[in-house]
């Protein structure tokens, strides 16, 4: 198993976001198994021709999302992301549902707002 990243500077998507999305997708799809050791920030930055800060920003976002974990000097590894991601998504959904209800939105209105946000995030 190897990490396969393709950064396209012509897409209009920030390189750190492309890196974050590709690592996240590979981890969730199982192409990068749990426990897979990722390259160092400097090493990956050099391989991809990116600034170290760009890779570090992607790694921080991935760690915040529960996709990867840093084990001090031992390195950065793919975490058991599916469960963490699902828990975080469920918690966010619960928080949204409670807030929508407090705002007086009906079920259909709250659901429509979620569908619009998902459409914007995934298609936009």
PDB file of C-alpha atoms in Angstrom:
ATOM      1  CA  UNK A   1       0.000   0.000   0.000  1.00  0.00           C
ATOM      2  CA  UNK A   2       1.268   3.418  -0.912  1.00  0.00           C
ATOM      3  CA  UNK A   3      -0.097   6.887  -0.557  1.00  0.00           C
ATOM      4  CA  UNK A   4      -1.165   8.247  -3.949  1.00  0.00           C
ATOM      5  CA  UNK A   5      -1.695  11.986  -4.078  1.00  0.00           C
ATOM      6  CA  UNK A   6      -2.254  14.126  -7.154  1.00  0.00           C
ATOM      7  CA  UNK A   7      -2.298  17.888  -6.626  1.00  0.00           C
ATOM      8  CA  UNK A   8      -3.841  19.817  -9.529  1.00  0.00           C
ATOM      9  CA  UNK A   9      -3.035  23.528  -9.318  1.00  0.00           C
ATOM     10  CA  UNK A  10      -5.576  24.343 -12.046  1.00  0.00           C
ATOM     11  CA  UNK A  11      -8.685  23.181 -10.141  1.00  0.00           C
ATOM     12  CA  UNK A  12      -9.124  26.285  -8.007  1.00  0.00           C
ATOM     13  CA  UNK A  13      -9.171  24.056  -4.909  1.00  0.00           C
ATOM     14  CA  UNK A  14      -6.472  24.849  -2.352  1.00  0.00           C
ATOM     15  CA  UNK A  15      -3.641  22.280  -2.361  1.00  0.00           C
ATOM     16  CA  UNK A  16      -4.068  21.560   1.368  1.00  0.00           C
ATOM     17  CA  UNK A  17      -7.759  20.768   0.756  1.00  0.00           C
ATOM     18  CA  UNK A  18      -6.913  18.471  -2.161  1.00  0.00           C
ATOM     19  CA  UNK A  19      -4.373  16.688   0.050  1.00  0.00           C
ATOM     20  CA  UNK A  20      -6.807  16.459   2.981  1.00  0.00           C
ATOM     21  CA  UNK A  21      -9.608  15.125   0.796  1.00  0.00           C
ATOM     22  CA  UNK A  22      -7.453  12.534  -0.956  1.00  0.00           C
ATOM     23  CA  UNK A  23      -5.953  11.138   2.244  1.00  0.00           C
ATOM     24  CA  UNK A  24      -9.368  11.087   3.889  1.00  0.00           C
ATOM     25  CA  UNK A  25     -10.946   9.269   0.937  1.00  0.00           C
ATOM     26  CA  UNK A  26      -8.133   6.720   0.715  1.00  0.00           C
ATOM     27  CA  UNK A  27      -8.382   6.040   4.457  1.00  0.00           C
ATOM     28  CA  UNK A  28     -12.168   5.651   4.378  1.00  0.00           C
ATOM     29  CA  UNK A  29     -12.012   3.416   1.288  1.00  0.00           C
ATOM     30  CA  UNK A  30      -9.425   1.158   2.919  1.00  0.00           C
ATOM     31  CA  UNK A  31      -6.684   1.956   0.384  1.00  0.00           C
ATOM     32  CA  UNK A  32      -4.758   3.264   3.405  1.00  0.00           C
ATOM     33  CA  UNK A  33      -5.435   0.767   6.185  1.00  0.00           C
ATOM     34  CA  UNK A  34      -5.696   1.633   9.861  1.00  0.00           C
ATOM     35  CA  UNK A  35      -2.170   1.919  11.230  1.00  0.00           C
ATOM     36  CA  UNK A  36      -0.587   2.903   7.909  1.00  0.00           C
ATOM     37  CA  UNK A  37       2.324   5.256   8.610  1.00  0.00           C
ATOM     38  CA  UNK A  38       2.104   8.483   6.627  1.00  0.00           C
ATOM     39  CA  UNK A  39       5.191  10.320   5.395  1.00  0.00           C
ATOM     40  CA  UNK A  40       6.569  13.130   7.515  1.00  0.00           C
ATOM     41  CA  UNK A  41       5.262  16.618   6.807  1.00  0.00           C
ATOM     42  CA  UNK A  42       8.585  17.655   5.296  1.00  0.00           C
ATOM     43  CA  UNK A  43       8.958  14.456   3.314  1.00  0.00           C
ATOM     44  CA  UNK A  44       5.500  14.643   1.789  1.00  0.00           C
ATOM     45  CA  UNK A  45       5.884  18.371   1.092  1.00  0.00           C
ATOM     46  CA  UNK A  46       9.108  17.671  -0.766  1.00  0.00           C
ATOM     47  CA  UNK A  47       7.580  14.777  -2.734  1.00  0.00           C
ATOM     48  CA  UNK A  48       4.580  16.874  -3.793  1.00  0.00           C
ATOM     49  CA  UNK A  49       6.419  20.162  -4.327  1.00  0.00           C
ATOM     50  CA  UNK A  50       4.358  21.879  -1.648  1.00  0.00           C
ATOM     51  CA  UNK A  51       5.296  24.057   1.293  1.00  0.00           C
ATOM     52  CA  UNK A  52       5.655  22.192   4.578  1.00  0.00           C
ATOM     53  CA  UNK A  53       3.007  24.483   6.103  1.00  0.00           C
ATOM     54  CA  UNK A  54       0.521  23.332   3.443  1.00  0.00           C
ATOM     55  CA  UNK A  55       1.016  19.666   4.353  1.00  0.00           C
ATOM     56  CA  UNK A  56       0.971  20.490   8.071  1.00  0.00           C
ATOM     57  CA  UNK A  57      -2.379  22.283   7.642  1.00  0.00           C
ATOM     58  CA  UNK A  58      -3.847  19.235   5.884  1.00  0.00           C
ATOM     59  CA  UNK A  59      -2.508  16.899   8.587  1.00  0.00           C
ATOM     60  CA  UNK A  60      -3.994  19.115  11.338  1.00  0.00           C
ATOM     61  CA  UNK A  61      -7.398  19.046   9.619  1.00  0.00           C
ATOM     62  CA  UNK A  62      -7.204  15.272   9.184  1.00  0.00           C
ATOM     63  CA  UNK A  63      -6.260  14.819  12.822  1.00  0.00           C
ATOM     64  CA  UNK A  64      -9.122  17.071  13.890  1.00  0.00           C
ATOM     65  CA  UNK A  65     -11.472  14.927  11.775  1.00  0.00           C
ATOM     66  CA  UNK A  66     -10.164  11.750  13.430  1.00  0.00           C
ATOM     67  CA  UNK A  67      -8.754  10.369  10.163  1.00  0.00           C
ATOM     68  CA  UNK A  68      -5.135  10.352  11.321  1.00  0.00           C
ATOM     69  CA  UNK A  69      -3.341  10.390  14.655  1.00  0.00           C
ATOM     70  CA  UNK A  70       0.098  11.617  15.593  1.00  0.00           C
ATOM     71  CA  UNK A  71       2.076   9.455  17.968  1.00  0.00           C
ATOM     72  CA  UNK A  72       4.802  11.872  18.939  1.00  0.00           C
ATOM     73  CA  UNK A  73       8.194  11.013  17.488  1.00  0.00           C
ATOM     74  CA  UNK A  74       6.864   7.706  16.176  1.00  0.00           C
ATOM     75  CA  UNK A  75       5.044   9.461  13.351  1.00  0.00           C
ATOM     76  CA  UNK A  76       1.590   9.990  11.922  1.00  0.00           C
ATOM     77  CA  UNK A  77      -0.724   7.059  11.260  1.00  0.00           C
ATOM     78  CA  UNK A  78      -4.137   6.376   9.747  1.00  0.00           C
ATOM     79  CA  UNK A  79      -6.614   6.100  12.610  1.00  0.00           C
ATOM     80  CA  UNK A  80      -9.789   4.048  12.823  1.00  0.00           C
ATOM     81  CA  UNK A  81     -11.552   6.941  11.107  1.00  0.00           C
ATOM     82  CA  UNK A  82     -14.912   5.458  10.220  1.00  0.00           C
ATOM     83  CA  UNK A  83     -16.171   5.162  13.759  1.00  0.00           C
ATOM     84  CA  UNK A  84     -14.852   8.589  14.796  1.00  0.00           C
ATOM     85  CA  UNK A  85     -16.271  10.255  11.692  1.00  0.00           C
ATOM     86  CA  UNK A  86     -19.654   8.633  12.188  1.00  0.00           C
ATOM     87  CA  UNK A  87     -19.755   9.661  15.862  1.00  0.00           C
ATOM     88  CA  UNK A  88     -18.836  13.244  14.999  1.00  0.00           C
ATOM     89  CA  UNK A  89     -21.409  13.379  12.196  1.00  0.00           C
ATOM     90  CA  UNK A  90     -24.111  11.998  14.495  1.00  0.00           C
ATOM     91  CA  UNK A  91     -23.252  14.551  17.176  1.00  0.00           C
ATOM     92  CA  UNK A  92     -23.338  17.388  14.649  1.00  0.00           C
ATOM     93  CA  UNK A  93     -26.671  16.173  13.286  1.00  0.00           C
ATOM     94  CA  UNK A  94     -28.132  15.960  16.795  1.00  0.00           C
ATOM     95  CA  UNK A  95     -26.944  19.484  17.566  1.00  0.00           C
ATOM     96  CA  UNK A  96     -28.453  20.771  14.334  1.00  0.00           C
ATOM     97  CA  UNK A  97     -31.778  19.037  14.967  1.00  0.00           C
ATOM     98  CA  UNK A  98     -32.035  20.534  18.451  1.00  0.00           C
ATOM     99  CA  UNK A  99     -31.163  24.024  17.196  1.00  0.00           C
ATOM    100  CA  UNK A 100     -33.616  23.809  14.273  1.00  0.00           C
ATOM    101  CA  UNK A 101     -36.365  22.807  16.680  1.00  0.00           C
ATOM    102  CA  UNK A 102     -35.515  25.707  19.043  1.00  0.00           C
ATOM    103  CA  UNK A 103     -35.684  28.062  16.056  1.00  0.00           C
ATOM    104  CA  UNK A 104     -39.192  26.839  15.345  1.00  0.00           C
ATOM    105  CA  UNK A 105     -38.425  25.135  12.045  1.00  0.00           C
ATOM    106  CA  UNK A 106     -40.672  22.291  11.032  1.00  0.00           C
ATOM    107  CA  UNK A 107     -39.301  18.889  10.014  1.00  0.00           C
ATOM    108  CA  UNK A 108     -39.583  19.653   6.284  1.00  0.00           C
ATOM    109  CA  UNK A 109     -37.898  23.060   6.635  1.00  0.00           C
ATOM    110  CA  UNK A 110     -35.036  21.662   8.717  1.00  0.00           C
ATOM    111  CA  UNK A 111     -34.532  18.786   6.285  1.00  0.00           C
ATOM    112  CA  UNK A 112     -34.562  21.164   3.302  1.00  0.00           C
ATOM    113  CA  UNK A 113     -31.861  23.293   4.941  1.00  0.00           C
ATOM    114  CA  UNK A 114     -29.692  20.201   5.459  1.00  0.00           C
ATOM    115  CA  UNK A 115     -30.216  19.052   1.884  1.00  0.00           C
ATOM    116  CA  UNK A 116     -29.245  22.495   0.568  1.00  0.00           C
ATOM    117  CA  UNK A 117     -26.104  22.534   2.719  1.00  0.00           C
ATOM    118  CA  UNK A 118     -25.106  19.015   1.651  1.00  0.00           C
ATOM    119  CA  UNK A 119     -25.691  19.860  -1.999  1.00  0.00           C
ATOM    120  CA  UNK A 120     -23.498  22.955  -1.666  1.00  0.00           C
ATOM    121  CA  UNK A 121     -20.752  21.038   0.148  1.00  0.00           C
ATOM    122  CA  UNK A 122     -20.653  17.987  -2.116  1.00  0.00           C
ATOM    123  CA  UNK A 123     -21.479  19.514  -5.477  1.00  0.00           C
ATOM    124  CA  UNK A 124     -20.299  23.047  -5.027  1.00  0.00           C
TER     125      UNK A 124
END
